[in-house]
Coordinates of C-alpha atoms in Angstrom, one line a residue:
Chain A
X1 CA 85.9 -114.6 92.8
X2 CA 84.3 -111.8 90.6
X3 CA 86.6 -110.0 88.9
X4 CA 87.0 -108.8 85.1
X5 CA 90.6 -108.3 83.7
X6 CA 91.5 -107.1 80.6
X7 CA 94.5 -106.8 78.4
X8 CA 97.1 -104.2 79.4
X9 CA 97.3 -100.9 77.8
X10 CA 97.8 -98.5 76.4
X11 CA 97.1 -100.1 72.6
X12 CA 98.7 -98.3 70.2
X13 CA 97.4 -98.6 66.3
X14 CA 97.3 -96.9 62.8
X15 CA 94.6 -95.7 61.5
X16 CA 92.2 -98.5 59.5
X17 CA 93.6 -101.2 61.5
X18 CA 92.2 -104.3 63.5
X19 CA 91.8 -103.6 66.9
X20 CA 91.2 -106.4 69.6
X21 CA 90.6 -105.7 73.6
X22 CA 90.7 -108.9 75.7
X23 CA 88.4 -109.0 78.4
X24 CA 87.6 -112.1 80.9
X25 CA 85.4 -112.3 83.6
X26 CA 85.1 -114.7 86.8
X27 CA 81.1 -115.3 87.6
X28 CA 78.8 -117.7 89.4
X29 CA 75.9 -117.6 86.8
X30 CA 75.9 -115.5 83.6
X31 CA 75.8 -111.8 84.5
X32 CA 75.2 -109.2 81.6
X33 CA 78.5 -108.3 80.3
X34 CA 78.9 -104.5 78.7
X35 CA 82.0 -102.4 77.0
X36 CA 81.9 -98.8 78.4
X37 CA 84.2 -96.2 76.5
X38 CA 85.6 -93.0 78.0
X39 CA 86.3 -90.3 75.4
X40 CA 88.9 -87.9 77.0
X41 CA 87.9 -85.6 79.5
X42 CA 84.6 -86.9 79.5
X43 CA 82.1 -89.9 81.6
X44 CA 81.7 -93.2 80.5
X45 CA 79.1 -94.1 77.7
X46 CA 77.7 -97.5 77.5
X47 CA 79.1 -99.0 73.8
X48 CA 77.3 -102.6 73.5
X49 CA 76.5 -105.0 76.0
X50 CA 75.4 -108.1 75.5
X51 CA 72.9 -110.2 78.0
X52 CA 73.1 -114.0 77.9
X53 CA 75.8 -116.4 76.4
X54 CA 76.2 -116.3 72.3
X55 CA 74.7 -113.1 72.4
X56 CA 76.7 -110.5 70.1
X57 CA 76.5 -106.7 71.2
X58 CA 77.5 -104.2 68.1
X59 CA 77.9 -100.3 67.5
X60 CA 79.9 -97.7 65.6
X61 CA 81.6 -100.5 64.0
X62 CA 82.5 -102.3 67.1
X63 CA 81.5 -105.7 67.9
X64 CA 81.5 -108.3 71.4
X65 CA 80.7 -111.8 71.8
X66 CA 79.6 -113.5 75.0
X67 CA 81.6 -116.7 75.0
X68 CA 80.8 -118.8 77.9
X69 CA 83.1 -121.6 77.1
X70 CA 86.1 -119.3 77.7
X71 CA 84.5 -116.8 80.5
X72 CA 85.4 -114.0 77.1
X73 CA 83.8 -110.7 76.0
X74 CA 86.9 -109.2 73.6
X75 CA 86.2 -106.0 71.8
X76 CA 86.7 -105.7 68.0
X77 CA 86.4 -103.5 65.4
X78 CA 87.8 -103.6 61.7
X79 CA 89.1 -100.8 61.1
X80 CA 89.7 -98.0 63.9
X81 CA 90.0 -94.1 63.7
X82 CA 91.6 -91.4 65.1
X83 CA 88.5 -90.6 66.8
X84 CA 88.0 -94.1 68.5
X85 CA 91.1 -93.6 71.0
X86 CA 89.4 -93.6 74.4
X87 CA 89.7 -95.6 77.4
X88 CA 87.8 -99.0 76.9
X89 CA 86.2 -100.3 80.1
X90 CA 84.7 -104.1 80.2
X91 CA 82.3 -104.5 83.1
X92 CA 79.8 -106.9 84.2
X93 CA 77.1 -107.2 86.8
X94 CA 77.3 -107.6 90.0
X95 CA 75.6 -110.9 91.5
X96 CA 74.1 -109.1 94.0
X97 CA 71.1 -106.6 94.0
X98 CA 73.3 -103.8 94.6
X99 CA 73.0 -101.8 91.2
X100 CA 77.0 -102.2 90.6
X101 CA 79.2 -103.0 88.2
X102 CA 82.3 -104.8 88.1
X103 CA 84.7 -102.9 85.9
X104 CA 88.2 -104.5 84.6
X105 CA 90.7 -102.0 84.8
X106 CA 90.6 -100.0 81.6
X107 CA 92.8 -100.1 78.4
X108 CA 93.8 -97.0 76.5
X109 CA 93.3 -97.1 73.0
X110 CA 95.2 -94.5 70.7
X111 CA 94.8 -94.2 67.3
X112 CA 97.5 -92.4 65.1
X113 CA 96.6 -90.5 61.7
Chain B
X1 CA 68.1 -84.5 77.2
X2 CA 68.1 -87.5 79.7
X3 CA 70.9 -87.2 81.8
X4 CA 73.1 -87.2 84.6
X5 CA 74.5 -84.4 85.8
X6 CA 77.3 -83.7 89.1
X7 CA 78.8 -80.7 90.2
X8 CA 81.2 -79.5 90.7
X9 CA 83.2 -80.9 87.7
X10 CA 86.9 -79.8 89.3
X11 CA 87.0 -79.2 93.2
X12 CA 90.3 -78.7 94.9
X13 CA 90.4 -78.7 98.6
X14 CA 92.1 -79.0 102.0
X15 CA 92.5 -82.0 104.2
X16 CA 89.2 -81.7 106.8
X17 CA 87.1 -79.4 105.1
X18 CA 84.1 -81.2 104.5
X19 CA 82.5 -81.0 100.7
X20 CA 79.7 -82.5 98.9
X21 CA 79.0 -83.2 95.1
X22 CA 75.9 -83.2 94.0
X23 CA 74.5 -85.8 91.2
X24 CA 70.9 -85.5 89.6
X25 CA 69.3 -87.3 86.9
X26 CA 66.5 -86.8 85.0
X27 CA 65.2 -90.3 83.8
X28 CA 63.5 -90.9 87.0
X29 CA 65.7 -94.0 87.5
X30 CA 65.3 -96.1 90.5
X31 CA 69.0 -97.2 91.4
X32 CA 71.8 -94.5 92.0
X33 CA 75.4 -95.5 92.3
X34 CA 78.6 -93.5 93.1
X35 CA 82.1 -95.0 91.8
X36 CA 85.6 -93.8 92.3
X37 CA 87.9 -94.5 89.2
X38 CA 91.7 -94.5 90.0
X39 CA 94.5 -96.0 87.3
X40 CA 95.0 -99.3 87.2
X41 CA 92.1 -99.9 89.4
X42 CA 89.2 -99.0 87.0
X43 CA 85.8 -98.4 88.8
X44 CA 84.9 -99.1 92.4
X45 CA 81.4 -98.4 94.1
X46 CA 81.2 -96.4 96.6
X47 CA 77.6 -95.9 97.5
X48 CA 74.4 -97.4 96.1
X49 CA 70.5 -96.6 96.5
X50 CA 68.1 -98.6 95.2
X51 CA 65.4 -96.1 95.7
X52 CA 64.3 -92.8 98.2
X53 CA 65.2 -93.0 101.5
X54 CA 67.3 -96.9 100.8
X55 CA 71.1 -96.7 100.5
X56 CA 74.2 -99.2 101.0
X57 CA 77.3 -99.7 101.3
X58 CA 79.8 -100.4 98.3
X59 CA 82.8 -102.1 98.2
X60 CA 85.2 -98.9 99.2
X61 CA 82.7 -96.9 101.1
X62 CA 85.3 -95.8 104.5
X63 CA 85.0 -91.9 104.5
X64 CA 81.9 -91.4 102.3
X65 CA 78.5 -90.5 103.5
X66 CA 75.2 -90.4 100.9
X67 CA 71.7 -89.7 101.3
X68 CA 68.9 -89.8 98.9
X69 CA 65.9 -88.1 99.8
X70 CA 64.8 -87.3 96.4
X71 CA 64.6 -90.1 93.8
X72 CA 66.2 -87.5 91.3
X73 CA 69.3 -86.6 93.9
X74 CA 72.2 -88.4 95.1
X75 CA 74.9 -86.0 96.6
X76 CA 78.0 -87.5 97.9
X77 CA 79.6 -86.4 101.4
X78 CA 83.1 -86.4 102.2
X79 CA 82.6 -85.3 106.2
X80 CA 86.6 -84.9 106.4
X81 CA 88.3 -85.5 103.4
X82 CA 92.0 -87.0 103.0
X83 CA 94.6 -87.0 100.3
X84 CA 93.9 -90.4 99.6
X85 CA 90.3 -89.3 98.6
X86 CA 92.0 -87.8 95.5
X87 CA 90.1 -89.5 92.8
X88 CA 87.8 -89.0 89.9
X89 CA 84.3 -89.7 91.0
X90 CA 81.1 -90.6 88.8
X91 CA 77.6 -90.9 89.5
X92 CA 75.5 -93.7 87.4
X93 CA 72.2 -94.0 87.5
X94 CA 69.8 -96.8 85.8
X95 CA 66.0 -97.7 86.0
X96 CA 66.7 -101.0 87.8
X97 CA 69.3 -103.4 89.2
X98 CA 69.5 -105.4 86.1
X99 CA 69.6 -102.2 83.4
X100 CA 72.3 -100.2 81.9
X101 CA 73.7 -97.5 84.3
X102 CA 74.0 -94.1 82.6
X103 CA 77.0 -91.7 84.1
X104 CA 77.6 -88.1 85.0
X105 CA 80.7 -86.5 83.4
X106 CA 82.7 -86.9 86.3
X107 CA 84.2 -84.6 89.2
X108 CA 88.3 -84.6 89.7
X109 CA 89.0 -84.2 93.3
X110 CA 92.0 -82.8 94.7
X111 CA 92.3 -83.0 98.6
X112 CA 95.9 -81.6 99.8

């Protein structure tokens, strides 16, 4: 099928530590593969995406990795802040022309002081 | 500012009425999408056009009308809306198939 799944929220973390958000996808081919965040009370903003396998997309301190091998695209950053907690959306294309995007289900990322 | 924009932001309602919020971009962007988000379910398209005059079907479109006779607009219709249509909607636009999408802030339904 294609579907994206990622790791359960919500996360729950101190301030300056390592976060990790799991994300695999299901695919025929090797679709674009992008993290979206949602700030609360507010749309989604695209955060990196990466485009073909090995690629690594990076911002704000946050980093991705298209890993073929294991169908992977977790989300990392060194050390979090208060002002990271969001929602975390992974997505990918859809296979078909049809302008979509396949979104996992979101994970909520709180950050306390 | 390149954006998207939708209105209204909040919109409470009645079973049957029918409403319509608008979405407009400024980035003269060929493809337009519409997505419900509901927890635990993330995103869903509802609606695509690829360009004026050419729209589709998503994958949860029962209930939903679109049209898209500008390239900038893409209102969404709810001819007769139900509770179930209670949802946070976003419009997303991007310059092709195959680029990133860019999103309005989102309207909160309510439909009672």
């Amino acid at each position: 099928g294609n579907s994206v799944t990622q790791m359960e929220g919500p996360v729950t973390l101190s301030e300056e530590a390592f976060l990790t958000i799991n994300c695999t996808y299901t695919a025929t081919g090797y679709p674009s593969l992008f993290w979206y965040v949602q700030y609360p009370g507010e749309g989604l903003q695209l955060l990196l995406k990466a485009t073909k396998a090995d690629d690594k997309g990076s911002n704000k301190g946050f980093e991705a990795t298209y890993r073929k091998e294991t169908t992977s695209f977790h989300l990392e950053k060194g050390s979090v802040q208060v002002s990271d907690s969001a929602v975390y959306f992974c997505a990918r294309h859809g296979s078909s022309n049809t302008g979509k995007l396949i979104f996992g289900q979101g994970t909520t990322l709180q950050v306390k002081p | 500012e390149a954006q998207v924009t939708q209105n209204p932001r909040y919109l409470i309602t009645v079973t049957g009425k029918k409403l319509t919020v608008t979405c407009s971009q400024n980035m003269n962007h060929e493809y337009m999408s519409w997505y419900r988000q509901d927890p635990g379910l993330g995103l869903r398209q509802i609606y695509y056009s690829m360009n004026v005059e050419v729209t589709d079907k998503g994958d949860v479109p029962e209930g939903y009308k679109v049209s898209r006779k500008e390239k900038r607009n893409f209102p969404l219709i709810l001819e007769s809306p139900s509770p179930n249509q209670t949802s946070l909607y976003f419009c997303a636009s991007s310059l092709s198939n195959w680029n990133e999408q860019f999103f309005g802030p989102g309207t909160r339904l309510t439909v009672l």
